[in-house]
Amino acid sequence: MGAAPSKQLLSGGLFGLYVGVNLSNLLLAAASQRQQTKYINSTAVALSEVIKGITSVMSIAATEKNLKTAAAVVLQTLLKDPVELAKVAIPATLYTIQNNVIYAALSHLDAVTFQITYQLKIVASLISTRLLLGGRVSRARWASIVLLTAGVILVQLSMLNGSDAQDSSEWSKNHLVGLLGVLLACGCSGLAGAVMEALLKSKEVPISKRNLQVAAVSLLLQAVHIVTNDFSKIAADGFFQGYTPVVWSMVVLDSVGGLLVSFLLKYTTSALKNFGAPIGIIANCLVSRYVNAKAERKPVNRKFVAGTSLVLLALGMYTTSS
Ligand code: C5P
């Protein structure tokens, strides 16, 4: 009897935290774009994996209560379980591609187009979960996903009024490359989420060990990416070029967000997790409208109200149907 409310509380708490992290990350990303010295994207992805790895080791140490056994468990998790490591290598590779491709896509697209297209990961996630994990998705849940996607598109289009319209007209010549990049990232996110959900929900390996394995494989792949792509830039100006407190905060929040994704996948579903980003986007639109220091603040328009209502309706429909 008591299990259901506490599970709901856990899901609600995780979801709320995830929305908050998404919102903060959007605000920090905007702040980092105004920086003079740019940081190297691939180093930020690598550092985020390091933080997730250290957090997972600390969590293992906390459960083992003895440093010697904890060290043995860490070694066992990373080196002596090739089958489990190979299973994790699939989502870790997909996440590494996703994490790098989104940065590249963002440099080819305006922020609004990027945010709209990136929501296709919701559809990719539902299709992947259905194909890989099976099970029936009720009509109400499919409908809620359609409403969610439409709502996010409306919210994003509402941002085209005012100053962002100018940005969006400055589409990069390469925006097709950017769009293909976002589509690739959506596919990776959907597939990785479905595989990860299955791995995390199976009771064989605890979540902290799974997260350590994901972080270790991702870090290894990211190191190869850095050496092959950004070595000369790092040799010239250092690994930490452009690292301001804003960038550091982004990296830390990105790690927190990644770990929250794993908890959401384990204790809720990838579909519920998918509502976290859209609600973060809405909160970001509201905050940027009112916190914006520019004299010309954007008013809340009809598209924004309609889009937000659709997203909230979709969330209500999703959580009350099964
Ligand atoms: O929203 P989406 O599911 O696409 O977010 C995936 C993010 O979560 C990726 O950045 C990935 O690195 C992170 N993640 C993680 N550890 C996991 C699962 C996902 O860091 N176990």
Short mmCIF file of C-alpha atoms and ligand atoms in Angstrom, two decimals:
data_model
loop_
_atom_site.label_atom_id
_atom_site.label_comp_id
_atom_site.label_asym_id
_atom_site.label_seq_id
_atom_site.Cartn_x
_atom_site.Cartn_y
_atom_site.Cartn_z
CA MET A 1 0.00 0.00 0.00
CA GLY A 2 2.72 2.47 1.07
CA ALA A 3 4.96 1.68 -1.92
CA ALA A 4 2.90 3.49 -4.53
CA PRO A 5 2.93 6.99 -3.00
CA SER A 6 6.66 6.76 -2.20
CA LYS A 7 7.37 5.67 -5.79
CA GLN A 8 5.30 8.59 -7.03
CA LEU A 9 7.17 10.91 -4.69
CA LEU A 10 10.50 9.57 -5.97
CA SER A 11 9.43 9.92 -9.63
CA GLY A 12 8.06 13.41 -8.97
CA GLY A 13 11.20 14.48 -7.11
CA LEU A 14 13.55 13.15 -9.81
CA PHE A 15 11.43 14.74 -12.52
CA GLY A 16 11.36 18.11 -10.74
CA LEU A 17 15.13 18.04 -10.28
CA TYR A 18 15.63 17.13 -13.95
CA VAL A 19 13.43 20.07 -15.08
CA GLY A 20 15.46 22.39 -12.82
CA VAL A 21 18.76 21.09 -14.21
CA ASN A 22 17.53 21.48 -17.80
CA LEU A 23 16.40 25.03 -17.11
CA SER A 24 19.69 26.00 -15.46
CA ASN A 25 21.65 24.45 -18.29
CA LEU A 26 19.72 26.41 -20.93
CA LEU A 27 20.36 29.64 -19.03
CA LEU A 28 24.06 28.84 -18.62
CA ALA A 29 24.39 27.83 -22.29
CA ALA A 30 23.03 31.24 -23.30
CA ALA A 31 25.49 32.95 -20.93
CA SER A 32 28.43 30.90 -22.24
CA GLN A 33 27.61 31.90 -25.83
CA ARG A 34 28.24 35.52 -24.89
CA GLN A 35 31.77 34.67 -23.74
CA GLN A 36 34.75 36.07 -25.64
CA THR A 37 37.01 33.04 -25.31
CA LYS A 38 35.35 29.82 -26.40
CA TYR A 39 35.98 26.55 -24.61
CA ILE A 40 36.59 23.34 -26.58
CA ASN A 41 33.32 21.38 -26.62
CA SER A 42 34.96 17.96 -26.57
CA THR A 43 36.82 18.80 -23.33
CA ALA A 44 33.51 19.72 -21.66
CA VAL A 45 32.00 16.36 -22.68
CA ALA A 46 35.09 14.55 -21.30
CA LEU A 47 35.05 16.46 -17.99
CA SER A 48 31.39 15.70 -17.55
CA GLU A 49 32.16 11.97 -17.89
CA VAL A 50 35.00 12.32 -15.34
CA ILE A 51 32.60 13.91 -12.82
CA LYS A 52 29.96 11.19 -13.43
CA GLY A 53 32.65 8.52 -13.02
CA ILE A 54 33.95 10.01 -9.75
CA THR A 55 30.40 10.36 -8.41
CA SER A 56 29.70 6.70 -9.22
CA VAL A 57 32.93 5.59 -7.51
CA MET A 58 31.95 7.64 -4.43
CA SER A 59 28.52 6.06 -4.43
CA ILE A 60 30.08 2.57 -4.62
CA ALA A 61 32.46 3.49 -1.78
CA ALA A 62 29.50 4.70 0.31
CA THR A 63 27.68 1.38 -0.11
CA GLU A 64 30.74 -0.77 0.52
CA LYS A 65 31.75 1.21 3.67
CA ASN A 66 35.31 -0.11 3.33
CA LEU A 67 37.76 1.47 0.91
CA LYS A 68 39.57 -1.78 0.12
CA THR A 69 36.40 -3.62 -0.85
CA ALA A 70 35.16 -0.54 -2.71
CA ALA A 71 38.39 -0.46 -4.77
CA ALA A 72 37.99 -4.16 -5.53
CA VAL A 73 34.35 -3.59 -6.61
CA VAL A 74 35.41 -0.70 -8.88
CA LEU A 75 38.11 -2.83 -10.51
CA GLN A 76 35.72 -5.75 -10.86
CA THR A 77 33.10 -3.44 -12.47
CA LEU A 78 35.56 -1.95 -14.94
CA LEU A 79 37.92 -4.79 -15.77
CA LYS A 80 36.54 -8.15 -14.80
CA ASP A 81 33.10 -8.14 -16.29
CA PRO A 82 33.63 -7.95 -20.07
CA VAL A 83 30.11 -9.15 -20.91
CA GLU A 84 28.38 -6.44 -18.85
CA LEU A 85 30.88 -3.86 -20.11
CA ALA A 86 30.14 -4.86 -23.71
CA LYS A 87 26.40 -4.43 -23.10
CA VAL A 88 27.00 -0.92 -21.77
CA ALA A 89 29.33 -0.08 -24.66
CA ILE A 90 26.30 0.19 -26.98
CA PRO A 91 24.49 3.02 -25.15
CA ALA A 92 27.81 4.62 -24.10
CA THR A 93 28.89 4.86 -27.77
CA LEU A 94 25.49 6.24 -28.79
CA TYR A 95 25.56 8.81 -25.95
CA THR A 96 29.11 9.88 -26.87
CA ILE A 97 28.03 10.45 -30.49
CA GLN A 98 24.93 12.33 -29.26
CA ASN A 99 26.88 14.52 -26.81
CA ASN A 100 29.39 15.56 -29.50
CA VAL A 101 26.99 15.89 -32.39
CA ILE A 102 24.66 18.28 -30.52
CA TYR A 103 27.51 20.77 -30.09
CA ALA A 104 28.36 20.54 -33.79
CA ALA A 105 24.68 20.88 -34.75
CA LEU A 106 24.27 23.93 -32.52
CA SER A 107 27.09 25.68 -34.34
CA HIS A 108 25.27 25.18 -37.66
CA LEU A 109 21.74 26.08 -36.54
CA ASP A 110 20.02 28.90 -34.71
CA ALA A 111 18.92 28.03 -31.17
CA VAL A 112 15.19 27.93 -31.99
CA THR A 113 15.53 25.53 -34.92
CA PHE A 114 17.85 23.39 -32.84
CA GLN A 115 15.42 23.19 -29.91
CA ILE A 116 12.43 22.39 -32.16
CA THR A 117 14.21 19.66 -34.09
CA TYR A 118 15.85 18.18 -31.00
CA GLN A 119 12.42 17.38 -29.58
CA LEU A 120 12.14 14.66 -32.22
CA LYS A 121 14.12 12.60 -29.74
CA ILE A 122 10.80 12.10 -27.95
CA VAL A 123 9.45 10.25 -31.00
CA ALA A 124 12.76 8.40 -31.50
CA SER A 125 12.61 7.32 -27.86
CA LEU A 126 9.05 6.02 -28.09
CA ILE A 127 9.75 4.08 -31.30
CA SER A 128 13.01 2.62 -29.93
CA THR A 129 11.40 1.62 -26.62
CA ARG A 130 8.50 0.00 -28.48
CA LEU A 131 10.84 -1.87 -30.86
CA LEU A 132 13.45 -2.95 -28.31
CA LEU A 133 11.44 -3.41 -25.14
CA GLY A 134 8.14 -4.39 -26.74
CA GLY A 135 4.92 -3.80 -24.85
CA ARG A 136 1.88 -1.87 -25.87
CA VAL A 137 1.75 1.90 -25.90
CA SER A 138 -1.81 3.04 -25.27
CA ARG A 139 -3.54 5.45 -27.68
CA ALA A 140 -3.71 8.04 -24.92
CA ARG A 141 0.08 7.87 -24.49
CA TRP A 142 0.75 8.12 -28.26
CA ALA A 143 -1.65 11.08 -28.36
CA SER A 144 0.14 12.69 -25.42
CA ILE A 145 3.47 12.42 -27.27
CA VAL A 146 1.95 14.04 -30.39
CA LEU A 147 0.52 16.85 -28.23
CA LEU A 148 3.86 17.26 -26.46
CA THR A 149 5.75 17.58 -29.76
CA ALA A 150 3.18 20.07 -31.13
CA GLY A 151 3.33 22.04 -27.88
CA VAL A 152 7.12 22.32 -27.92
CA ILE A 153 7.07 23.44 -31.55
CA LEU A 154 4.53 26.17 -30.73
CA VAL A 155 6.54 27.35 -27.73
CA GLN A 156 9.66 27.53 -29.86
CA LEU A 157 7.84 29.35 -32.67
CA SER A 158 6.61 31.88 -30.12
CA MET A 159 10.26 32.76 -29.55
CA LEU A 160 10.62 33.77 -33.20
CA ASN A 161 8.65 36.96 -32.46
CA GLY A 162 10.95 39.81 -31.51
CA SER A 163 14.69 39.71 -31.35
CA ASP A 164 15.12 36.00 -32.07
CA ALA A 165 13.51 36.45 -35.49
CA GLN A 166 16.64 38.19 -36.60
CA ASP A 167 18.82 35.35 -35.35
CA SER A 168 16.66 32.77 -37.08
CA SER A 169 16.87 34.56 -40.42
CA GLU A 170 20.65 34.28 -40.23
CA TRP A 171 20.51 30.60 -40.95
CA SER A 172 23.89 29.18 -41.58
CA LYS A 173 24.63 28.03 -45.11
CA ASN A 174 25.37 24.69 -43.57
CA HIS A 175 22.08 24.31 -41.80
CA LEU A 176 21.29 21.06 -43.61
CA VAL A 177 24.39 19.61 -41.95
CA GLY A 178 23.07 20.94 -38.65
CA LEU A 179 19.64 19.36 -39.18
CA LEU A 180 21.18 16.01 -40.08
CA GLY A 181 23.31 16.29 -36.94
CA VAL A 182 20.24 16.87 -34.75
CA LEU A 183 18.44 13.93 -36.38
CA LEU A 184 21.46 11.73 -35.69
CA ALA A 185 21.53 12.93 -32.07
CA CYS A 186 17.78 12.21 -31.72
CA GLY A 187 18.24 8.67 -33.06
CA CYS A 188 21.19 8.06 -30.71
CA SER A 189 19.27 9.42 -27.71
CA GLY A 190 16.20 7.27 -28.45
CA LEU A 191 18.14 4.05 -29.02
CA ALA A 192 20.56 4.59 -26.14
CA GLY A 193 17.68 5.43 -23.77
CA ALA A 194 15.82 2.22 -24.64
CA VAL A 195 18.91 -0.01 -24.19
CA MET A 196 19.89 1.83 -21.00
CA GLU A 197 16.38 1.54 -19.57
CA ALA A 198 16.48 -2.23 -20.09
CA LEU A 199 19.97 -2.50 -18.54
CA LEU A 200 19.10 -0.35 -15.54
CA LYS A 201 15.80 -2.08 -14.86
CA SER A 202 17.36 -5.55 -14.89
CA LYS A 203 18.47 -6.19 -11.31
CA GLU A 204 21.81 -7.85 -12.24
CA VAL A 205 24.00 -4.77 -11.89
CA PRO A 206 23.27 -1.84 -9.51
CA ILE A 207 22.84 1.64 -10.93
CA SER A 208 26.11 3.06 -9.53
CA LYS A 209 28.11 0.29 -11.26
CA ARG A 210 26.19 0.78 -14.51
CA ASN A 211 26.86 4.52 -14.39
CA LEU A 212 30.54 3.90 -13.72
CA GLN A 213 30.72 1.58 -16.73
CA VAL A 214 28.91 4.12 -18.97
CA ALA A 215 31.22 6.94 -17.81
CA ALA A 216 34.39 4.84 -18.29
CA VAL A 217 33.52 3.66 -21.82
CA SER A 218 32.32 7.16 -22.80
CA LEU A 219 35.50 8.74 -21.43
CA LEU A 220 37.67 6.32 -23.38
CA LEU A 221 35.81 7.09 -26.62
CA GLN A 222 35.90 10.81 -25.86
CA ALA A 223 39.67 10.68 -25.31
CA VAL A 224 40.08 9.17 -28.79
CA HIS A 225 37.84 11.91 -30.19
CA ILE A 226 39.87 14.65 -28.47
CA VAL A 227 43.23 13.27 -29.63
CA THR A 228 42.07 12.89 -33.23
CA ASN A 229 40.15 16.18 -33.53
CA ASP A 230 41.24 18.79 -31.01
CA PHE A 231 44.80 17.88 -30.15
CA SER A 232 46.40 20.86 -31.92
CA LYS A 233 44.01 23.38 -30.32
CA ILE A 234 44.69 21.91 -26.88
CA ALA A 235 48.46 21.84 -27.53
CA ALA A 236 48.31 25.53 -28.51
CA ASP A 237 46.05 27.02 -25.80
CA GLY A 238 45.54 24.32 -23.19
CA PHE A 239 42.79 21.90 -22.20
CA PHE A 240 41.01 24.45 -20.01
CA GLN A 241 40.98 27.37 -22.47
CA GLY A 242 37.75 29.37 -22.08
CA TYR A 243 36.79 27.68 -18.79
CA THR A 244 34.99 30.38 -16.84
CA PRO A 245 32.77 29.73 -13.78
CA VAL A 246 29.80 29.62 -16.20
CA VAL A 247 31.38 26.84 -18.27
CA TRP A 248 32.35 24.91 -15.13
CA SER A 249 28.80 25.20 -13.85
CA MET A 250 27.53 23.90 -17.20
CA VAL A 251 29.86 20.91 -17.03
CA VAL A 252 28.79 20.08 -13.46
CA LEU A 253 25.10 20.50 -14.28
CA ASP A 254 25.52 18.37 -17.37
CA SER A 255 26.91 15.59 -15.19
CA VAL A 256 24.07 15.96 -12.70
CA GLY A 257 21.60 15.89 -15.63
CA GLY A 258 23.19 12.71 -17.04
CA LEU A 259 23.02 10.96 -13.67
CA LEU A 260 19.43 12.07 -13.23
CA VAL A 261 18.64 10.59 -16.66
CA SER A 262 19.90 7.23 -15.39
CA PHE A 263 17.72 7.45 -12.24
CA LEU A 264 14.70 8.47 -14.30
CA LEU A 265 15.27 5.53 -16.65
CA LYS A 266 15.57 3.13 -13.72
CA TYR A 267 12.71 4.36 -11.53
CA THR A 268 10.32 5.81 -14.14
CA THR A 269 10.30 5.44 -17.93
CA SER A 270 12.20 7.06 -20.80
CA ALA A 271 8.87 8.52 -21.95
CA LEU A 272 8.31 10.39 -18.67
CA LYS A 273 11.93 11.59 -18.74
CA ASN A 274 11.22 13.06 -22.18
CA PHE A 275 8.82 15.57 -20.62
CA GLY A 276 11.65 17.03 -18.53
CA ALA A 277 13.35 18.92 -21.37
CA PRO A 278 10.18 20.53 -22.80
CA ILE A 279 9.10 21.77 -19.40
CA GLY A 280 12.62 23.12 -18.87
CA ILE A 281 12.32 24.92 -22.24
CA ILE A 282 9.01 26.53 -21.23
CA ALA A 283 10.47 27.65 -17.92
CA ASN A 284 13.49 28.99 -19.82
CA CYS A 285 11.25 30.97 -22.22
CA LEU A 286 9.41 32.51 -19.25
CA VAL A 287 12.58 33.26 -17.32
CA SER A 288 14.37 34.75 -20.36
CA ARG A 289 11.34 36.93 -21.11
CA TYR A 290 11.23 38.41 -17.62
CA VAL A 291 14.84 38.28 -16.50
CA ASN A 292 16.07 39.62 -19.83
CA ALA A 293 17.96 42.82 -19.14
CA LYS A 294 17.14 44.19 -22.60
CA ALA A 295 14.71 47.10 -22.50
CA GLU A 296 12.51 45.33 -25.06
CA ARG A 297 11.12 42.36 -23.19
CA LYS A 298 9.14 39.87 -25.18
CA PRO A 299 5.52 39.61 -24.06
CA VAL A 300 3.93 36.19 -23.57
CA ASN A 301 2.09 35.68 -26.84
CA ARG A 302 -0.74 33.35 -27.90
CA LYS A 303 1.58 30.73 -29.42
CA PHE A 304 3.45 30.49 -26.12
CA VAL A 305 0.25 30.09 -24.08
CA ALA A 306 -1.16 27.51 -26.56
CA GLY A 307 2.13 25.57 -26.67
CA THR A 308 2.53 25.55 -22.89
CA SER A 309 -1.08 24.41 -22.45
CA LEU A 310 -0.51 21.56 -24.92
CA VAL A 311 2.65 20.43 -23.10
CA LEU A 312 0.90 20.50 -19.71
CA LEU A 313 -2.14 18.69 -21.14
CA ALA A 314 0.19 16.08 -22.65
CA LEU A 315 1.96 15.61 -19.30
CA GLY A 316 -1.40 15.22 -17.55
CA MET A 317 -2.60 12.73 -20.21
CA TYR A 318 0.63 10.75 -20.04
CA THR A 319 0.78 10.47 -16.27
CA THR A 320 -2.90 9.58 -15.81
CA SER A 321 -3.04 6.91 -18.59
CA SER A 322 -1.31 3.58 -18.68
O1 C5P B 1 17.71 13.33 -22.75
P1 C5P B 1 18.60 12.22 -23.20
O2 C5P B 1 18.11 10.88 -22.79
O3 C5P B 1 18.93 12.29 -24.65
O4 C5P B 1 19.94 12.48 -22.38
C1 C5P B 1 20.98 11.59 -22.42
C2 C5P B 1 22.13 12.13 -21.57
O5 C5P B 1 22.23 11.41 -20.35
C3 C5P B 1 23.47 11.95 -22.28
O6 C5P B 1 24.18 13.16 -22.15
C4 C5P B 1 24.16 10.84 -21.53
O7 C5P B 1 25.55 11.04 -21.51
C5 C5P B 1 23.55 10.95 -20.14
N1 C5P B 1 23.51 9.66 -19.43
C6 C5P B 1 24.49 9.37 -18.50
N2 C5P B 1 24.50 8.17 -17.83
C7 C5P B 1 23.55 7.24 -18.06
C8 C5P B 1 22.53 7.51 -19.01
C9 C5P B 1 22.55 8.74 -19.68
O8 C5P B 1 25.35 10.21 -18.26
N3 C5P B 1 23.57 6.10 -17.40
#
